[in-house]
Short mmCIF file of C-alpha atoms in Angstrom, two decimals:
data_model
loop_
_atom_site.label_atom_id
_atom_site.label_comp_id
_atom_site.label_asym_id
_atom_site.label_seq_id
_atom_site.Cartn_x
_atom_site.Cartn_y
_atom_site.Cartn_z
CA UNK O 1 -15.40 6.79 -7.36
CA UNK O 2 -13.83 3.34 -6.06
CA UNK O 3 -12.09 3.40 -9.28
CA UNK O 4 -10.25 6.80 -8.01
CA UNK O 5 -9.29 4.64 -4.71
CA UNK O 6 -8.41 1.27 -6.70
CA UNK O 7 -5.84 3.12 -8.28
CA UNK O 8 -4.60 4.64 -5.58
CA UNK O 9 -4.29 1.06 -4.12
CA UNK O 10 -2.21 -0.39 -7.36
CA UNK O 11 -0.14 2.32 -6.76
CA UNK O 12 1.13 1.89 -3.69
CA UNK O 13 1.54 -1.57 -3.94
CA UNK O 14 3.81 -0.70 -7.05
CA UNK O 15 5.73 1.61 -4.91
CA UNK O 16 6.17 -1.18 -2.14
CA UNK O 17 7.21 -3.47 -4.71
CA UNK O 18 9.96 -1.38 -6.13
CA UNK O 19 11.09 -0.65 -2.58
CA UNK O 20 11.12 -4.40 -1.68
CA UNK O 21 13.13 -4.80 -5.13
CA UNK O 22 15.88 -2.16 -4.14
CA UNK O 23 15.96 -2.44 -0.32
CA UNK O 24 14.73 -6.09 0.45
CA UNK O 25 16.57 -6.16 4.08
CA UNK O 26 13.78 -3.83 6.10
CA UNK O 27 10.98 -6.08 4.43
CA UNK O 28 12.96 -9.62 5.24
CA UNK O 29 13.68 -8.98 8.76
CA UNK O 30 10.10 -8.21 9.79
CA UNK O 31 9.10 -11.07 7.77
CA UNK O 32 12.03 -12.93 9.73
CA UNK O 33 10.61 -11.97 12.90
CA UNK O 34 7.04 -13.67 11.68
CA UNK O 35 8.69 -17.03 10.64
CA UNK O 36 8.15 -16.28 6.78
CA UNK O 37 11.01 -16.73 4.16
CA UNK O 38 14.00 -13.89 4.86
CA UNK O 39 15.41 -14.69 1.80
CA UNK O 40 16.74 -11.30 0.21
CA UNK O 41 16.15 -12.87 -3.56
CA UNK O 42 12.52 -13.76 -2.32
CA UNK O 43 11.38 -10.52 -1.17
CA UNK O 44 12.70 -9.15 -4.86
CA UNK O 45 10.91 -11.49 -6.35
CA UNK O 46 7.57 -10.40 -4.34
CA UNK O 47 8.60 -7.09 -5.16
CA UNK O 48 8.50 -7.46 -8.76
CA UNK O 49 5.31 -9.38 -8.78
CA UNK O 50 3.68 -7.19 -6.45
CA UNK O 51 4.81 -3.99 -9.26
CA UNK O 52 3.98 -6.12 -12.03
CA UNK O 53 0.68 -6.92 -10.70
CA UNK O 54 -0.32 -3.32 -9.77
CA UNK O 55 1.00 -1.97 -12.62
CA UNK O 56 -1.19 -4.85 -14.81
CA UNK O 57 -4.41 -3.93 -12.76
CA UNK O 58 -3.79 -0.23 -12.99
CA UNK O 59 -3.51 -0.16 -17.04
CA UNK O 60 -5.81 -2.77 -18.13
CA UNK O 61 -8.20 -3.31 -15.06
CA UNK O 62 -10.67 -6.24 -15.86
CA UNK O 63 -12.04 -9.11 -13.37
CA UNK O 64 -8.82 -11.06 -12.70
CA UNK O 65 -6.25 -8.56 -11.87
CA UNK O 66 -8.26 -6.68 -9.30
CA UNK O 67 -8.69 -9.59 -7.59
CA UNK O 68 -4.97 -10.31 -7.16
CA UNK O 69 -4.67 -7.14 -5.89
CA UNK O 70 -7.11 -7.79 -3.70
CA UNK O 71 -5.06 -11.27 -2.90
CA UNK O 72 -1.96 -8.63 -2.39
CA UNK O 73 -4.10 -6.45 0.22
CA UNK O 74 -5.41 -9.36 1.54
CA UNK O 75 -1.82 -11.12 2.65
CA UNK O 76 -0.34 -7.13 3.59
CA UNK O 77 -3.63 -7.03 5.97
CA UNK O 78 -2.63 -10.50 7.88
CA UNK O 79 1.38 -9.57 7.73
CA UNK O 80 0.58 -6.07 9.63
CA UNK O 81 -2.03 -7.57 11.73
CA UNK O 82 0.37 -10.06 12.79
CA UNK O 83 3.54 -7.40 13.04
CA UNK O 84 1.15 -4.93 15.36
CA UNK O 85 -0.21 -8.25 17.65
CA UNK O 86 3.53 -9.02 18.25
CA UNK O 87 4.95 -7.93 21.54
CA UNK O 88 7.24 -5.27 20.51
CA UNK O 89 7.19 -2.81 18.12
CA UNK O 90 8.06 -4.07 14.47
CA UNK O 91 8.52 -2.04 11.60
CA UNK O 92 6.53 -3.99 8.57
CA UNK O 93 9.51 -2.52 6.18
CA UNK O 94 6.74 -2.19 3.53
CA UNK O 95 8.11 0.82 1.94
CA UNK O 96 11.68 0.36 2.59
CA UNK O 97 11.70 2.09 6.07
CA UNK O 98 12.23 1.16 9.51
CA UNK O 99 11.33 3.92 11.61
CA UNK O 100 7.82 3.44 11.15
CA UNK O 101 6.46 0.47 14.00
CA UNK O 102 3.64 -1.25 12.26
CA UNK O 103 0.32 0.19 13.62
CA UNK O 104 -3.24 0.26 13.78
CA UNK O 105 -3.04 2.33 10.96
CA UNK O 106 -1.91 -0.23 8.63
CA UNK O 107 -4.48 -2.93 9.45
CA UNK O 108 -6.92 -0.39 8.79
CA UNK O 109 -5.61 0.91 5.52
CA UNK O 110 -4.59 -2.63 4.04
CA UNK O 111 -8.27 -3.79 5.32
CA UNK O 112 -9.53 -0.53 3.35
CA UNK O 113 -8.06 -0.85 0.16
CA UNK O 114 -8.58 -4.93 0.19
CA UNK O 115 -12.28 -3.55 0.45
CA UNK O 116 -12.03 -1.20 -2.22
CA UNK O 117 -10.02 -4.12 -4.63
CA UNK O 118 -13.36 -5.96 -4.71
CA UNK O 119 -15.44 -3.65 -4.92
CA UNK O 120 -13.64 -3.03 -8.34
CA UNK O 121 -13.89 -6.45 -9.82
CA UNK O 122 -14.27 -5.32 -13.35
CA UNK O 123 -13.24 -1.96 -13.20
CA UNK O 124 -11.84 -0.27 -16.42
CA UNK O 125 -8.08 0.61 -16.94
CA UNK O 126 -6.89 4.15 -16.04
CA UNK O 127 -7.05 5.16 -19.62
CA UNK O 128 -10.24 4.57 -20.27
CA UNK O 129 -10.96 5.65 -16.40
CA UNK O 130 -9.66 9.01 -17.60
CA UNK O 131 -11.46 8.88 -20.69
CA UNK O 132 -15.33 8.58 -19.03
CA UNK O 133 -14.55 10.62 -16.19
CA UNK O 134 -16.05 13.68 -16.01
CA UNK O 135 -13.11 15.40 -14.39
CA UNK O 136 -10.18 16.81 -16.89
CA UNK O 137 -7.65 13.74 -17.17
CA UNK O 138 -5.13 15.69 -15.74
CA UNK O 139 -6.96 16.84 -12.19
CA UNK O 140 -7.88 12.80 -12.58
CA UNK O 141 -4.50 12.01 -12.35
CA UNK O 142 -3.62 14.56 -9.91
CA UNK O 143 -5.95 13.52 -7.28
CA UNK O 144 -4.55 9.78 -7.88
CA UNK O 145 -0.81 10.73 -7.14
CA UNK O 146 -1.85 12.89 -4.25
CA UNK O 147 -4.22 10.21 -2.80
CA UNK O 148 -1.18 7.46 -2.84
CA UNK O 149 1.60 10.41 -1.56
CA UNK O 150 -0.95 11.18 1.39
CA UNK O 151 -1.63 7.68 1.87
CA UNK O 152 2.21 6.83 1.76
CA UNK O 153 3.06 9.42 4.77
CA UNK O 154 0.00 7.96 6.71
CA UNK O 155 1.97 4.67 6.60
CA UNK O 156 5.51 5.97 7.40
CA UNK O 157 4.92 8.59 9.66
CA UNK O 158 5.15 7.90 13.11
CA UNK O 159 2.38 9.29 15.42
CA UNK O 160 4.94 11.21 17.45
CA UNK O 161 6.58 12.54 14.19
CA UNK O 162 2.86 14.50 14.11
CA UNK O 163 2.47 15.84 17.56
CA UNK O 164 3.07 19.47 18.17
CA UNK O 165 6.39 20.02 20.56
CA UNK O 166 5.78 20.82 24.13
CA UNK O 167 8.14 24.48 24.08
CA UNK O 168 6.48 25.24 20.30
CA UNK O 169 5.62 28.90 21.05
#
């Protein structure tokens, strides 16, 4: 089962990577605002190591590349614990948004899924993941996309994005 989750994890690191690749600005100026490199080349070039390196650890698995991506989860975890101590309320720009202020929502998550990388030192690619599982490969895959999409709105939604309205009848 932590294989379901460690894949879940590569994936939305690949997704953050791509965004960080095609809309750098939202990721440099919270790093700005933390004293790390802004450079707009620099954050694509995290970008396409962090999508290289999920997309690595997703297909082949093994010893090493879980634990980058535990390295990965392990730097997003001190970024966004950093970004929610500050005194206002950053946006970490981790998926290419701004509108979400980072929360305790994504300490917990990047501290989850840093968990969950070793745990799965040595895990098997998805392929063969697929292939031993004793769900259909398909419903396997399934419940991988819709575990990153659901974890993906937990990190961009606002909180008051999911209250009810007060004249909702």
């Amino acid at each position: 089962m932590p294989e379901v989750f460690f894949f879940i994890g590569c994936e939305l690191v690949a997704i953050g990577g791509i965004t960080k690749m095609l809309s750098p600005v939202h990721a440099s100026r919270a790093w700005g605002l933390l004293g790390y490199p802004t450079s707009i080349g620099f954050v694509r070039v995290l970008g396409f190591g962090e999508f290289v390196s999920a997309l690595s650890a997703a297909v082949i698995g093994g010893f090493f590349l879980p634990l980058i991506m535990g390295g990965w989860y392990g730097v997003f975890l001190l970024v966004t614990y950093r970004l929610y101590r500050s005194s206002n309320e950053v946006p970490c720009g981790c998926f290419g948004t701004q509108s979400t202020p980072t929360s305790l929502r994504h300490v917990y998550m990047n501290l989850f899924f840093l968990i969950i990388c070793f745990i799965s030192l040595d895990t098997r690619g998805l392929a063969e993941a697929m292939k031993s599982s004793r769900l259909n490969a398909i419903l396997y895959v399934f419940i991988i996309l819709t575990g990153a999409v659901l974890s993906f709105f937990f990190a961009t939604i606002t909180s008051n994005k999911l209250k009810i309205p007060k004249n909702f009848q």
